[in-house]
C-alpha cells in the first residue's frame, strides 16, 4: 500500500480473481476500485482491530498474519493469537498466514476456524520460483532460529518490520561498497528491501533474504504441486 499504483490495481482487478492489499490502513477507495473492476478484494492484517477496519471498508475476506511470517510483518502477535482474535470479530472468511510449513499445522489452523492458509517461504524454494538459487540454498540450510524480525532492510521503505535470515544483516553490515547488487537496470544499495531474483548479480547473500519460521520445513527445491500435496496430506 505505501507504493500503491491505482492503475496497477485496476489492471490487476480486471484480470485476476483476487486483489489483496497489505501494509497500510484499510482504504475503502482502493477496495472499491478493485471490486469495481471485478475482483474479490482482501486485506492482509496484523491485528483483529485492523481486520475489523478492513471488513468495514468493504473487503470480502482478510488474511490474518502472525509475527512468524517471512517478508514484511504487520503486527506483533503470534498467528494463533491474531487468528483467534480475528475470528471473534469478523464473520467473513479468514486466511491464516505466518510460519506455516507442515501438514499438521495446516490441518490445525483449518480446524481452528481458518478458511484457508497462506504459504510464503516454502514456495520461495519451489522449482517454479524466480528466487536466486543462492537464496534458496540458504533457506534449505536455515532453521527458524536463524530468522529475525528487523527494520534493517529499510532503504526507501523505513519503519517497516520484516523477517529475514540474520546472516543477510551480517553480510550487508560488512559490505562496504555502494551497490550491493544489480537487477537488470536497477542498481540496489545495501539494505534495499528487494530480495534476490535469479536475474540479480552481486552480493546475493547480503540482500534481503526474507524467511519465516516455516523455513524449518524447507528441505529441498521441489515443484509447487508437490509442496501443496504434502501440506494437504493431513486433511480429512
Ligand atoms: C520472499 C517473500 C516476499 C513477500 N512479499 C510480499 C508482498 O510483496 N506482499 C505481501 O502482501 N506479502 C508478502 N510476503 C508475506 C506473505 O504475504 C505472507 O504473510 C508470509 O509469507 C507468510 O509467512 P511464511 O513466509 O512463513 O509462509 C512475502 C513473503 C516472503 C517470504
mmCIF file of C-alpha atoms in Angstrom, residues 53-147:
data_model
loop_
_atom_site.group_PDB
_atom_site.id
_atom_site.type_symbol
_atom_site.label_atom_id
_atom_site.label_comp_id
_atom_site.label_asym_id
_atom_site.label_seq_id
_atom_site.Cartn_x
_atom_site.Cartn_y
_atom_site.Cartn_z
ATOM 1 C CA UNK A 53 -11.432 -1.998 9.751
ATOM 2 C CA UNK A 54 -10.762 -3.968 6.539
ATOM 3 C CA UNK A 55 -14.224 -5.556 6.590
ATOM 4 C CA UNK A 56 -15.864 -2.213 7.398
ATOM 5 C CA UNK A 57 -14.004 -0.701 4.453
ATOM 6 C CA UNK A 58 -15.580 -3.321 2.167
ATOM 7 C CA UNK A 59 -13.185 -6.289 1.988
ATOM 8 C CA UNK A 60 -14.618 -9.695 1.115
ATOM 9 C CA UNK A 61 -12.090 -11.507 3.343
ATOM 10 C CA UNK A 62 -8.976 -10.870 5.414
ATOM 11 C CA UNK A 63 -5.662 -12.663 5.841
ATOM 12 C CA UNK A 64 -4.529 -12.721 9.487
ATOM 13 C CA UNK A 65 -0.726 -12.652 9.624
ATOM 14 C CA UNK A 66 1.330 -13.688 12.644
ATOM 15 C CA UNK A 67 4.827 -12.466 13.514
ATOM 16 C CA UNK A 68 6.236 -15.837 12.419
ATOM 17 C CA UNK A 69 5.821 -14.713 8.793
ATOM 18 C CA UNK A 70 8.608 -14.184 6.303
ATOM 19 C CA UNK A 71 8.777 -10.856 4.497
ATOM 20 C CA UNK A 72 7.085 -7.759 5.873
ATOM 21 C CA UNK A 73 5.296 -8.315 9.149
ATOM 22 C CA UNK A 74 2.330 -6.157 10.019
ATOM 23 C CA UNK A 75 1.521 -6.977 13.637
ATOM 24 C CA UNK A 76 3.056 -8.040 16.921
ATOM 25 C CA UNK A 77 1.059 -11.172 17.807
ATOM 26 C CA UNK A 78 1.637 -14.841 17.052
ATOM 27 C CA UNK A 79 -0.549 -16.368 14.353
ATOM 28 C CA UNK A 80 -2.606 -18.349 16.892
ATOM 29 C CA UNK A 81 -3.388 -15.176 18.842
ATOM 30 C CA UNK A 82 -4.192 -12.925 15.883
ATOM 31 C CA UNK A 83 -6.302 -15.665 14.250
ATOM 32 C CA UNK A 84 -8.346 -16.314 17.398
ATOM 33 C CA UNK A 85 -8.929 -12.601 17.980
ATOM 34 C CA UNK A 86 -9.839 -12.011 14.336
ATOM 35 C CA UNK A 87 -12.308 -14.906 14.205
ATOM 36 C CA UNK A 88 -14.030 -13.394 17.250
ATOM 37 C CA UNK A 89 -14.784 -10.094 15.471
ATOM 38 C CA UNK A 90 -15.091 -10.992 11.783
ATOM 39 C CA UNK A 91 -17.681 -13.265 10.123
ATOM 40 C CA UNK A 92 -16.069 -13.117 6.664
ATOM 41 C CA UNK A 93 -13.501 -15.716 5.581
ATOM 42 C CA UNK A 94 -10.134 -15.503 7.340
ATOM 43 C CA UNK A 95 -6.915 -16.786 5.739
ATOM 44 C CA UNK A 96 -4.169 -17.760 8.209
ATOM 45 C CA UNK A 97 -0.606 -16.664 7.389
ATOM 46 C CA UNK A 98 2.811 -16.816 9.019
ATOM 47 C CA UNK A 99 5.218 -19.651 9.682
ATOM 48 C CA UNK A 100 3.025 -22.361 8.156
ATOM 49 C CA UNK A 101 5.152 -25.152 6.740
ATOM 50 C CA UNK A 102 3.842 -28.560 7.765
ATOM 51 C CA UNK A 103 0.727 -30.672 7.064
ATOM 52 C CA UNK A 104 -0.151 -30.848 10.761
ATOM 53 C CA UNK A 105 -0.051 -27.085 11.125
ATOM 54 C CA UNK A 106 -2.291 -26.653 8.068
ATOM 55 C CA UNK A 107 -4.826 -29.126 9.482
ATOM 56 C CA UNK A 108 -4.714 -27.478 12.910
ATOM 57 C CA UNK A 109 -5.351 -23.951 11.583
ATOM 58 C CA UNK A 110 -8.236 -25.086 9.387
ATOM 59 C CA UNK A 111 -9.824 -26.907 12.313
ATOM 60 C CA UNK A 112 -9.325 -23.786 14.454
ATOM 61 C CA UNK A 113 -11.544 -21.824 12.050
ATOM 62 C CA UNK A 114 -9.309 -20.505 9.277
ATOM 63 C CA UNK A 115 -10.945 -20.769 5.837
ATOM 64 C CA UNK A 116 -7.583 -21.176 4.122
ATOM 65 C CA UNK A 117 -3.881 -20.969 4.801
ATOM 66 C CA UNK A 118 -1.236 -18.879 3.084
ATOM 67 C CA UNK A 119 2.180 -20.292 2.319
ATOM 68 C CA UNK A 120 5.027 -17.886 1.527
ATOM 69 C CA UNK A 121 8.538 -19.061 2.342
ATOM 70 C CA UNK A 122 8.003 -22.666 1.251
ATOM 71 C CA UNK A 123 7.090 -21.522 -2.258
ATOM 72 C CA UNK A 124 10.262 -19.432 -2.496
ATOM 73 C CA UNK A 125 12.013 -22.810 -2.763
ATOM 74 C CA UNK A 126 9.633 -24.136 -5.435
ATOM 75 C CA UNK A 127 11.152 -25.154 -8.761
ATOM 76 C CA UNK A 128 8.884 -22.576 -10.427
ATOM 77 C CA UNK A 129 10.111 -19.742 -8.183
ATOM 78 C CA UNK A 130 12.228 -16.950 -9.600
ATOM 79 C CA UNK A 131 14.256 -16.637 -6.388
ATOM 80 C CA UNK A 132 18.032 -16.704 -6.779
ATOM 81 C CA UNK A 133 19.432 -20.212 -6.242
ATOM 82 C CA UNK A 134 21.881 -18.985 -3.569
ATOM 83 C CA UNK A 135 18.903 -17.603 -1.616
ATOM 84 C CA UNK A 136 17.116 -20.958 -1.903
ATOM 85 C CA UNK A 137 20.257 -22.785 -0.711
ATOM 86 C CA UNK A 138 20.311 -20.545 2.371
ATOM 87 C CA UNK A 139 16.648 -21.356 3.075
ATOM 88 C CA UNK A 140 17.404 -25.080 2.804
ATOM 89 C CA UNK A 141 20.187 -24.756 5.390
ATOM 90 C CA UNK A 142 18.412 -22.369 7.782
ATOM 91 C CA UNK A 143 16.220 -23.032 10.817
ATOM 92 C CA UNK A 144 13.518 -20.787 12.317
ATOM 93 C CA UNK A 145 16.027 -19.642 14.953
ATOM 94 C CA UNK A 146 18.202 -18.241 12.138
ATOM 95 C CA UNK A 147 15.477 -15.703 11.232
#
